[in-house]
PDB file of C-alpha atoms in Angstrom:
ATOM      1  CA  MET J   1     131.377  25.612-142.327  1.00 50.00           C
ATOM      2  CA  GLN J   2     130.046  24.287-139.034  1.00 53.00           C
ATOM      3  CA  ASP J   3     128.779  20.731-138.424  1.00 57.00           C
ATOM      4  CA  GLY J   4     128.884  20.008-142.140  1.00 62.00           C
ATOM      5  CA  ILE J   5     126.314  22.694-142.877  1.00 69.00           C
ATOM      6  CA  ASP J   6     127.322  25.300-145.402  1.00 89.00           C
ATOM      7  CA  LEU J   7     124.843  28.078-144.740  1.00 87.00           C
ATOM      8  CA  ALA J   8     125.871  30.079-147.794  1.00 88.00           C
ATOM      9  CA  GLN J   9     125.273  27.046-150.023  1.00 92.00           C
ATOM     10  CA  ARG J  10     121.880  26.426-148.434  1.00 92.00           C
ATOM     11  CA  GLN J  11     120.944  30.057-148.991  1.00 92.00           C
ATOM     12  CA  ARG J  12     121.927  29.845-152.673  1.00 94.00           C
ATOM     13  CA  GLU J  13     119.934  26.627-153.144  1.00 96.00           C
ATOM     14  CA  GLU J  14     116.901  28.154-151.412  1.00 95.00           C
ATOM     15  CA  ALA J  15     117.227  31.305-153.514  1.00 96.00           C
ATOM     16  CA  ARG J  16     117.295  29.216-156.716  1.00 97.00           C
ATOM     17  CA  TRP J  17     114.069  27.473-155.754  1.00 97.00           C
ATOM     18  CA  ARG J  18     112.414  30.770-154.888  1.00 97.00           C
ATOM     19  CA  MET J  19     113.593  32.244-158.188  1.00 97.00           C
ATOM     20  CA  LEU J  20     111.966  29.391-160.081  1.00 98.00           C
ATOM     21  CA  ARG J  21     108.717  30.001-158.166  1.00 98.00           C
ATOM     22  CA  VAL J  22     108.786  33.739-158.909  1.00 97.00           C
ATOM     23  CA  VAL J  23     109.396  33.139-162.606  1.00 98.00           C
ATOM     24  CA  ASP J  24     106.640  30.513-162.622  1.00 98.00           C
ATOM     25  CA  ALA J  25     104.226  33.041-161.129  1.00 97.00           C
ATOM     26  CA  GLY J  26     104.965  35.381-164.017  1.00 96.00           C
ATOM     27  CA  ARG J  27     104.324  32.872-166.781  1.00 95.00           C
ATOM     28  CA  PRO J  28     103.916  33.312-169.686  1.00 94.00           C
ATOM     29  CA  ILE J  29     105.542  36.732-169.360  1.00 96.00           C
ATOM     30  CA  ALA J  30     109.271  36.956-168.614  1.00 97.00           C
ATOM     31  CA  VAL J  31     110.098  38.295-165.153  1.00 98.00           C
ATOM     32  CA  SER J  32     112.714  40.985-164.637  1.00 97.00           C
ATOM     33  CA  GLU J  33     115.663  40.486-162.341  1.00 97.00           C
ATOM     34  CA  GLN J  34     114.505  43.462-160.245  1.00 96.00           C
ATOM     35  CA  ILE J  35     111.242  41.718-159.409  1.00 96.00           C
ATOM     36  CA  ILE J  36     113.126  38.556-158.488  1.00 97.00           C
ATOM     37  CA  TRP J  37     115.567  40.528-156.340  1.00 96.00           C
ATOM     38  CA  ARG J  38     112.694  42.362-154.626  1.00 95.00           C
ATOM     39  CA  VAL J  39     110.857  39.140-153.766  1.00 95.00           C
ATOM     40  CA  LEU J  40     114.019  37.531-152.410  1.00 94.00           C
ATOM     41  CA  SER J  41     114.713  40.632-150.330  1.00 93.00           C
ATOM     42  CA  ASP J  42     111.161  40.632-148.973  1.00 93.00           C
ATOM     43  CA  ILE J  43     111.564  37.058-147.726  1.00 91.00           C
ATOM     44  CA  LYS J  44     114.960  37.841-146.223  1.00 89.00           C
ATOM     45  CA  LEU J  45     117.106  36.004-148.752  1.00 84.00           C
ATOM     46  CA  GLY J  46     119.517  38.858-149.072  1.00 79.00           C
ATOM     47  CA  LEU J  47     121.237  38.426-152.396  1.00 88.00           C
ATOM     48  CA  THR J  48     122.876  41.315-154.151  1.00 92.00           C
ATOM     49  CA  GLN J  49     121.826  42.071-157.690  1.00 92.00           C
ATOM     50  CA  VAL J  50     125.085  40.482-158.834  1.00 95.00           C
ATOM     51  CA  GLY J  51     124.172  37.438-156.747  1.00 95.00           C
ATOM     52  CA  VAL J  52     120.767  37.282-158.418  1.00 96.00           C
ATOM     53  CA  ARG J  53     122.440  37.300-161.825  1.00 97.00           C
ATOM     54  CA  ARG J  54     124.882  34.608-160.738  1.00 97.00           C
ATOM     55  CA  GLU J  55     122.049  32.301-159.622  1.00 97.00           C
ATOM     56  CA  LEU J  56     119.963  33.091-162.721  1.00 98.00           C
ATOM     57  CA  SER J  57     122.959  32.068-164.836  1.00 97.00           C
ATOM     58  CA  TYR J  58     123.231  28.852-162.832  1.00 97.00           C
ATOM     59  CA  LEU J  59     119.567  28.059-163.491  1.00 98.00           C
ATOM     60  CA  ARG J  60     120.002  28.871-167.188  1.00 98.00           C
ATOM     61  CA  ASP J  61     123.043  26.573-167.387  1.00 97.00           C
ATOM     62  CA  SER J  62     120.951  23.864-165.678  1.00 97.00           C
ATOM     63  CA  GLY J  63     118.364  24.174-168.451  1.00 97.00           C
ATOM     64  CA  LEU J  64     115.604  25.432-166.159  1.00 98.00           C
ATOM     65  CA  LEU J  65     115.468  29.045-167.335  1.00 97.00           C
ATOM     66  CA  GLU J  66     115.959  31.101-170.446  1.00 98.00           C
ATOM     67  CA  LEU J  67     117.437  34.554-170.001  1.00 98.00           C
ATOM     68  CA  GLU J  68     116.647  37.513-172.209  1.00 97.00           C
ATOM     69  CA  GLY J  69     118.553  40.789-172.378  1.00 96.00           C
ATOM     70  CA  GLU J  70     121.863  39.574-171.001  1.00 94.00           C
ATOM     71  CA  ASP J  71     123.587  42.263-173.057  1.00 95.00           C
ATOM     72  CA  THR J  72     121.336  44.994-171.621  1.00 95.00           C
ATOM     73  CA  GLN J  73     120.939  46.578-168.192  1.00 95.00           C
ATOM     74  CA  THR J  74     117.972  44.433-167.233  1.00 96.00           C
ATOM     75  CA  TRP J  75     117.731  40.690-167.515  1.00 97.00           C
ATOM     76  CA  PHE J  76     114.449  38.845-167.915  1.00 98.00           C
ATOM     77  CA  ALA J  77     113.856  35.177-167.081  1.00 98.00           C
ATOM     78  CA  LYS J  78     111.370  32.618-168.426  1.00 98.00           C
ATOM     79  CA  LEU J  79     110.977  28.991-167.430  1.00 98.00           C
ATOM     80  CA  THR J  80     111.871  26.302-169.911  1.00 98.00           C
ATOM     81  CA  ALA J  81     109.681  23.210-170.207  1.00 98.00           C
ATOM     82  CA  ASN J  82     112.108  21.444-167.848  1.00 97.00           C
ATOM     83  CA  GLY J  83     111.817  24.343-165.415  1.00 98.00           C
ATOM     84  CA  VAL J  84     108.029  24.071-165.424  1.00 98.00           C
ATOM     85  CA  ASP J  85     108.291  20.331-164.787  1.00 98.00           C
ATOM     86  CA  VAL J  86     110.588  20.904-161.801  1.00 98.00           C
ATOM     87  CA  VAL J  87     108.303  23.586-160.328  1.00 98.00           C
ATOM     88  CA  GLU J  88     105.234  21.387-160.837  1.00 97.00           C
ATOM     89  CA  TYR J  89     106.964  18.338-159.280  1.00 97.00           C
ATOM     90  CA  ASN J  90     106.768  16.353-162.514  1.00 96.00           C
ATOM     91  CA  TYR J  91     110.535  15.969-162.703  1.00 95.00           C
ATOM     92  CA  PRO J  92     113.230  15.578-160.020  1.00 95.00           C
ATOM     93  CA  ALA J  93     114.870  18.819-158.936  1.00 95.00           C
ATOM     94  CA  PRO J  94     118.560  18.935-159.812  1.00 95.00           C
ATOM     95  CA  ALA J  95     121.182  19.144-157.105  1.00 93.00           C
ATOM     96  CA  GLY J  96     121.648  22.767-156.230  1.00 95.00           C
ATOM     97  CA  VAL J  97     117.942  23.607-156.090  1.00 96.00           C
ATOM     98  CA  ALA J  98     116.350  23.309-152.636  1.00 96.00           C
ATOM     99  CA  ARG J  99     112.858  22.267-153.681  1.00 96.00           C
ATOM    100  CA  PRO J 100     110.782  21.220-150.660  1.00 94.00           C
ATOM    101  CA  LYS J 101     109.481  17.669-150.518  1.00 92.00           C
ATOM    102  CA  LYS J 102     106.024  17.184-151.929  1.00 88.00           C
ATOM    103  CA  TYR J 103     103.665  16.650-149.008  1.00 86.00           C
ATOM    104  CA  TRP J 104     100.307  16.405-150.787  1.00 79.00           C
TER     105      TRP J 104
END
């Protein structure tokens, strides 16, 4: 950690926000973890597939996502009502999710 900035933590928080946005874009259909991983890779947030699962679990435990297929090879994610409210700026983002400030 340099100058109080934990880059790994910032990357995880940014990845969580991006994951919520990807899952929101797929509504009402659940989005697979491969699609989420691909989008994060395309925008240079290099998480491993294990890292994607770890952050999806975090978002599930925060009540923002529901996960389907956790006992299978492929996980699918859907936003909860609270997750939709966070993405649509109707509810404060929890600590650990790097949602940008609303500028409009």
